[in-house]
Tab-separated table of C-alpha atoms in Angstrom:
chain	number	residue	atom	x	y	z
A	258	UNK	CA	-95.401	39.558	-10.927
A	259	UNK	CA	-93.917	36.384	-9.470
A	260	UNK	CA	-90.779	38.609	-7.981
A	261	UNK	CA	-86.852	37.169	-8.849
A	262	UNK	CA	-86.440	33.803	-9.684
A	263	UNK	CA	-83.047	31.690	-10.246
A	264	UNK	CA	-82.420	28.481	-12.324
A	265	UNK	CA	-80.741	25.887	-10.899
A	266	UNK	CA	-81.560	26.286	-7.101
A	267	UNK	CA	-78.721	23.786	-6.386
A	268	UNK	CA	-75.722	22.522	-8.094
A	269	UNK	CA	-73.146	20.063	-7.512
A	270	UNK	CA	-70.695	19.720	-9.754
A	271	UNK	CA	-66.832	18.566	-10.026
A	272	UNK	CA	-64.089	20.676	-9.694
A	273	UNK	CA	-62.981	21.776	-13.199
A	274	UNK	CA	-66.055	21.678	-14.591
A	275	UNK	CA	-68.056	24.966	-15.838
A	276	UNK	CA	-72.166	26.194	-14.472
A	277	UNK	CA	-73.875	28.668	-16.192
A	278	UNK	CA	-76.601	30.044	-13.725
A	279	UNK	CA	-79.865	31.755	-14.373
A	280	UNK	CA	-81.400	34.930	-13.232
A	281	UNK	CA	-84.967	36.289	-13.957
A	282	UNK	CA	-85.609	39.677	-12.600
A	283	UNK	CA	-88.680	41.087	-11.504
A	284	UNK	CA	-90.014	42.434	-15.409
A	285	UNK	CA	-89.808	46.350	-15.266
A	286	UNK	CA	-86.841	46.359	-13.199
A	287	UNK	CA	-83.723	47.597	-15.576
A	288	UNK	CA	-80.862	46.867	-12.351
A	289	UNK	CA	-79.701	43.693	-11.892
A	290	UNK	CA	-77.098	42.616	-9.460
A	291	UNK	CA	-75.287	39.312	-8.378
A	292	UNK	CA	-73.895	38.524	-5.002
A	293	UNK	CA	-72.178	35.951	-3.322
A	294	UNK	CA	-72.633	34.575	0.201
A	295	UNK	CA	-71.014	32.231	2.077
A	296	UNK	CA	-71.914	30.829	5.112
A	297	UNK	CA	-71.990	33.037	8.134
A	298	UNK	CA	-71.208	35.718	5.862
A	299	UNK	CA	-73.579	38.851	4.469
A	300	UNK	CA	-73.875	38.660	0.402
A	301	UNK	CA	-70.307	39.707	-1.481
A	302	UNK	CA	-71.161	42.101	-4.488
A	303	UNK	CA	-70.329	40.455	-7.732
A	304	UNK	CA	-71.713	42.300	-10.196
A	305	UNK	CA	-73.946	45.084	-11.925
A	306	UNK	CA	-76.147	45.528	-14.581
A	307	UNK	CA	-78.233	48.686	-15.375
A	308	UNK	CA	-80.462	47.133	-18.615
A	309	UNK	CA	-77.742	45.302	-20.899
A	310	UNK	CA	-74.700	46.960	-19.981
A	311	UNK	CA	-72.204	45.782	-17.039
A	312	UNK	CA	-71.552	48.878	-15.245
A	313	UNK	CA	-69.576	47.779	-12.410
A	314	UNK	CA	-67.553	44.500	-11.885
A	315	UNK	CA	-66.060	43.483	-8.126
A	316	UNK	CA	-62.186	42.262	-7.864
A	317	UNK	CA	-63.366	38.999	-6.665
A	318	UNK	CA	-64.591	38.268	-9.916
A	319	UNK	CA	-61.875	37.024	-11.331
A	320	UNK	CA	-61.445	35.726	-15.277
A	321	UNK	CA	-62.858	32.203	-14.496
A	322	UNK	CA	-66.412	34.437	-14.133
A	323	UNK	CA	-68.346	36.329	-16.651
A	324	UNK	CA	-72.039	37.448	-16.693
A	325	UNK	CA	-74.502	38.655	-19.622
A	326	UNK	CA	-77.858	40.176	-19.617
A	327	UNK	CA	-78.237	40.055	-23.582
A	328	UNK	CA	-81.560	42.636	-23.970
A	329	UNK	CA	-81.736	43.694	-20.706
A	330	UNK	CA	-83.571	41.372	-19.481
A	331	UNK	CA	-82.977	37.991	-17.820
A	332	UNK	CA	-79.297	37.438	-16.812
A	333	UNK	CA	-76.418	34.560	-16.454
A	334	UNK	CA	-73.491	33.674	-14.632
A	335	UNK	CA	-71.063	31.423	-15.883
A	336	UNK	CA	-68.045	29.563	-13.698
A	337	UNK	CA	-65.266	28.173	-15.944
A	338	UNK	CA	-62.794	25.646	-14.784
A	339	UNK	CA	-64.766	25.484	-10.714
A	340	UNK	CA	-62.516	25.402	-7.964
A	341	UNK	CA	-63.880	24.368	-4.223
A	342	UNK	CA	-63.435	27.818	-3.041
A	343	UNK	CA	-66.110	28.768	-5.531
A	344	UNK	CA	-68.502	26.743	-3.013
A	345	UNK	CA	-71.164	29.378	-2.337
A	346	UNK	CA	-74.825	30.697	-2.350
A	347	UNK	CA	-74.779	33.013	-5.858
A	348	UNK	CA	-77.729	35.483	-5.420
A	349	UNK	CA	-79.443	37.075	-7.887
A	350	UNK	CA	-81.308	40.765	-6.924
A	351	UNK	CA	-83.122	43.355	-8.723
A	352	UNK	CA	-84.134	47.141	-8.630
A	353	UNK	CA	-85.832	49.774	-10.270
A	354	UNK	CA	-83.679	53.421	-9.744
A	355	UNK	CA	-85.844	55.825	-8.063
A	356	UNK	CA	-83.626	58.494	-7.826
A	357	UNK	CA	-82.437	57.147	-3.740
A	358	UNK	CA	-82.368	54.139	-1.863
A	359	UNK	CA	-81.906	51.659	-4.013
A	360	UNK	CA	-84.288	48.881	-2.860
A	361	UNK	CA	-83.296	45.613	-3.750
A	362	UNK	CA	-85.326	42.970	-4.706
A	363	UNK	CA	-83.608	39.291	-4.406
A	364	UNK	CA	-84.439	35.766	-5.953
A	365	UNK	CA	-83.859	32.607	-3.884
A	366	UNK	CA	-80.500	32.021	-4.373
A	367	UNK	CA	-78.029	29.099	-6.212
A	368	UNK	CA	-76.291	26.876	-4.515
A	369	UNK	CA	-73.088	25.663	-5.579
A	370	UNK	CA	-71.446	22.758	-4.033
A	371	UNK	CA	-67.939	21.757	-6.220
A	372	UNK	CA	-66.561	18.274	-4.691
B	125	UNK	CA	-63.972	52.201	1.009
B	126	UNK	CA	-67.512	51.598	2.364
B	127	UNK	CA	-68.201	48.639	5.300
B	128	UNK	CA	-71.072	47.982	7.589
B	129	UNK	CA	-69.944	46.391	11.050
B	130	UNK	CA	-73.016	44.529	12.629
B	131	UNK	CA	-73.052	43.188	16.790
B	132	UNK	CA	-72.463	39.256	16.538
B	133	UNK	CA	-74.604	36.899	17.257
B	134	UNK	CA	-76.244	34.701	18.176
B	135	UNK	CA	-79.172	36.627	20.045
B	136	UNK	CA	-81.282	34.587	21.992
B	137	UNK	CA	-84.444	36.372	23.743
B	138	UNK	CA	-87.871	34.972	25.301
B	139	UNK	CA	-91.138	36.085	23.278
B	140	UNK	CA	-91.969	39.748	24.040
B	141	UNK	CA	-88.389	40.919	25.359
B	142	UNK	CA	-87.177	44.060	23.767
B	143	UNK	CA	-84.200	43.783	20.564
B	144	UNK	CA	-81.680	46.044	19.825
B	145	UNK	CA	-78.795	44.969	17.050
B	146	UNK	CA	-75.960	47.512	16.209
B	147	UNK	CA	-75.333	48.280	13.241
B	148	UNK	CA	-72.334	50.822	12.361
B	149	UNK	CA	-71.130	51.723	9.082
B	150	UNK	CA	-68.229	54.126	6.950
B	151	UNK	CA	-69.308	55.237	3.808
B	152	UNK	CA	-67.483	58.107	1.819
B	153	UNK	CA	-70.777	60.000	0.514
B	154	UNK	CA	-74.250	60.016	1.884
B	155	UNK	CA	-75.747	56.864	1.633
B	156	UNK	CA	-78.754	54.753	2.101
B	157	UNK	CA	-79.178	52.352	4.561
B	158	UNK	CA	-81.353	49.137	5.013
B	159	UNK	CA	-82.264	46.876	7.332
B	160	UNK	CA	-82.719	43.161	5.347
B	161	UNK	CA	-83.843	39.629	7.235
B	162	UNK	CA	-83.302	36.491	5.632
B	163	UNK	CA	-86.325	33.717	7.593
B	164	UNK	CA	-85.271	30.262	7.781
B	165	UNK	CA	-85.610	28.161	3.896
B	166	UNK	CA	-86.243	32.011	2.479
B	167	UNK	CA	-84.295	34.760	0.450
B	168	UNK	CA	-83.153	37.862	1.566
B	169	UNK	CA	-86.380	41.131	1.882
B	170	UNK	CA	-85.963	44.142	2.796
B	171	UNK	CA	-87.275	45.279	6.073
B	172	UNK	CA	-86.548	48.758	5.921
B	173	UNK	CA	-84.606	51.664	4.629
B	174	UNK	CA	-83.828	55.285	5.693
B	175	UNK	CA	-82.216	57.210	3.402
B	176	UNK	CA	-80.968	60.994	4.607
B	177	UNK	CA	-79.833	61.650	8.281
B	178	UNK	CA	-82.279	61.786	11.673
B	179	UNK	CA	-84.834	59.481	8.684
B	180	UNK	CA	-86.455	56.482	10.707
B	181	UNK	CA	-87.345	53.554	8.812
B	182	UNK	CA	-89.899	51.082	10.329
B	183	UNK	CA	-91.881	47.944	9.356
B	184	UNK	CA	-93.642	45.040	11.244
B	185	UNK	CA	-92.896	46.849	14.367
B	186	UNK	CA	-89.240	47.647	13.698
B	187	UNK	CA	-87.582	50.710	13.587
B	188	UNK	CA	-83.852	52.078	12.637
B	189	UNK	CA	-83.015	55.761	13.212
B	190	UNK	CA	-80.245	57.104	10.629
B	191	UNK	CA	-77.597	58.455	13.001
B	192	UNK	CA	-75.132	60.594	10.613
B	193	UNK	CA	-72.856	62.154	13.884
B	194	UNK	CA	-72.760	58.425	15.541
B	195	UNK	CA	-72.412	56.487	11.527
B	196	UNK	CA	-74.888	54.004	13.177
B	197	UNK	CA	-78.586	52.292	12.170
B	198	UNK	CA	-79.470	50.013	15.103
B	199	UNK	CA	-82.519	47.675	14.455
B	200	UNK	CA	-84.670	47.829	17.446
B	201	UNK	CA	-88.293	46.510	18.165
B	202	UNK	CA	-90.179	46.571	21.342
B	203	UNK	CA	-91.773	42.927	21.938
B	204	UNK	CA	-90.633	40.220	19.573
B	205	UNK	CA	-91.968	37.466	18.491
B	206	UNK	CA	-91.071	33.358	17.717
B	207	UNK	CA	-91.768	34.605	14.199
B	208	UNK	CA	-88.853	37.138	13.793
B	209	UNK	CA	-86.243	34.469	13.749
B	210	UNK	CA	-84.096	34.987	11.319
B	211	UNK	CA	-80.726	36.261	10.118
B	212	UNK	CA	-80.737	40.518	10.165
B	213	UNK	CA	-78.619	41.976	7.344
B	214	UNK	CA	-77.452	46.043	7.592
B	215	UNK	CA	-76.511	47.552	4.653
B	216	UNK	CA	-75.701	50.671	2.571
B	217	UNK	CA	-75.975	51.571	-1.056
B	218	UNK	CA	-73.313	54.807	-1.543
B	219	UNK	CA	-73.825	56.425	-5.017
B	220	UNK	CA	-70.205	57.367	-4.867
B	221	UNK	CA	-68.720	54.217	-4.080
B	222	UNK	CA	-70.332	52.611	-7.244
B	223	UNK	CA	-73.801	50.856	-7.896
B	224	UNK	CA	-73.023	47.711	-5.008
B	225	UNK	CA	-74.453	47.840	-1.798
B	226	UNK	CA	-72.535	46.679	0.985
B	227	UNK	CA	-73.935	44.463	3.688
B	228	UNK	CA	-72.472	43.641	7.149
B	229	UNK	CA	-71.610	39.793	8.187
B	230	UNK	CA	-75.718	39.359	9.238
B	231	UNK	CA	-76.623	38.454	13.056
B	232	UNK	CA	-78.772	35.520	13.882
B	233	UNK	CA	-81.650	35.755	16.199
B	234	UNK	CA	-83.223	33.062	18.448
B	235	UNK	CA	-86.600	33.834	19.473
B	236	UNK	CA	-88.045	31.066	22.209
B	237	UNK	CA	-91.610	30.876	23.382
């Protein structure tokens, strides 16, 4: 198993535009989280998935976001309409439940730079 | 609601001094915590976890002792090396705050030869 892995690793897009970002987890994992972390900062929860559904959503995802993991299995994240404060690492993590401590297993990261 | 509240850094040390980072934290329930580093051009691993009270998780010479009467998980290891620079993330995972864990603002460690 070659662990999480996110597609692009960097972005750089104009404001206005919309990114879709990709997140493979680690195969027999069925959590799947996103995060967002800005600089000096630890990583902001986004999101969860436990296999396909969205179980839990943060307030700072706002309507401009939205995520899927159709099947359970690989996941995206999809900006509409980018504004500069949506400048960020996005990171992608996953876990497999094991009944405490939920371990978490994280991919490299996306960066997204909106001029 | 749940927060983790880490010591600032920067921390600068020589090779083989001794590191402590505090690490406090409020959580509702009975949570989890972990220890994460993030090395220079890498993504965030865990680097250990205790999960009930008086637990001590360790790793690579680490260790963090959960404290439930003090709320507090301080990273410590004995002799460090150039090779632990990085950024050190605390965290907790509550299972009655929801399925996010919750990780303090990370502190940066300078390790010089």
């Amino acid at each position: 198993d070659t662990g999480v892995s996110q597609d692009p690793r960097h972005k750089i897009t104009k404001r206005g535009q919309n990114v879709t970002f990709r997140c493979d987890p680690i195969s027999e994992h069925n959590r799947l989280y996103w995060y967002r972390q800005t600089l000096g900062q630890g990583p902001e929860f986004l999101t969860y998935f436990q296999n396909e559904a969205q179980l839990e959503k943060s307030r700072l995802l706002s309507d401009r976001f939205s995520a899927e993991r159709p099947k359970g299995s690989f996941s995206t994240l999809e900006i509409q309409r980018t504004e500069q404060g949506d400048s960020a690492m996005y990171l992608c993590a996953s876990s497999s439940f094991r009944g405490t401590g939920d371990e978490q297993y994280f991919g490299p990261g996306t960066r997204l730079t909106v001029t | 609601g749940n927060s983790v509240t880490q010591m600032e850094g920067p921390v600068t040390l020589s090779e083989e001094a001794f590191l402590t980072i505090n690490c406090t934290y409020t959580a509702t329930g009975y949570p989890s915590l972990f220890w994460y580093v993030q090395y220079p051009g890498e993504g965030l691993q865990l680097l250990l976890k205790a999960t009930k009270a008086d637990d001590k998780g360790s790793n690579k010479g680490f260790e963090a002792t959960y404290r439930k009467e003090t709320t507090s998980f301080h990273l410590e290891k004995g002799s460090v090396q150039v090779s632990d620079s990085a950024v050190y993330f605390c965290a907790l995972s509550d299972p009655t705050g929801g399925f996010k864990t919750i990780f303090g603002a990370g502190t940066r460690l300078f390790v010089k030869a």
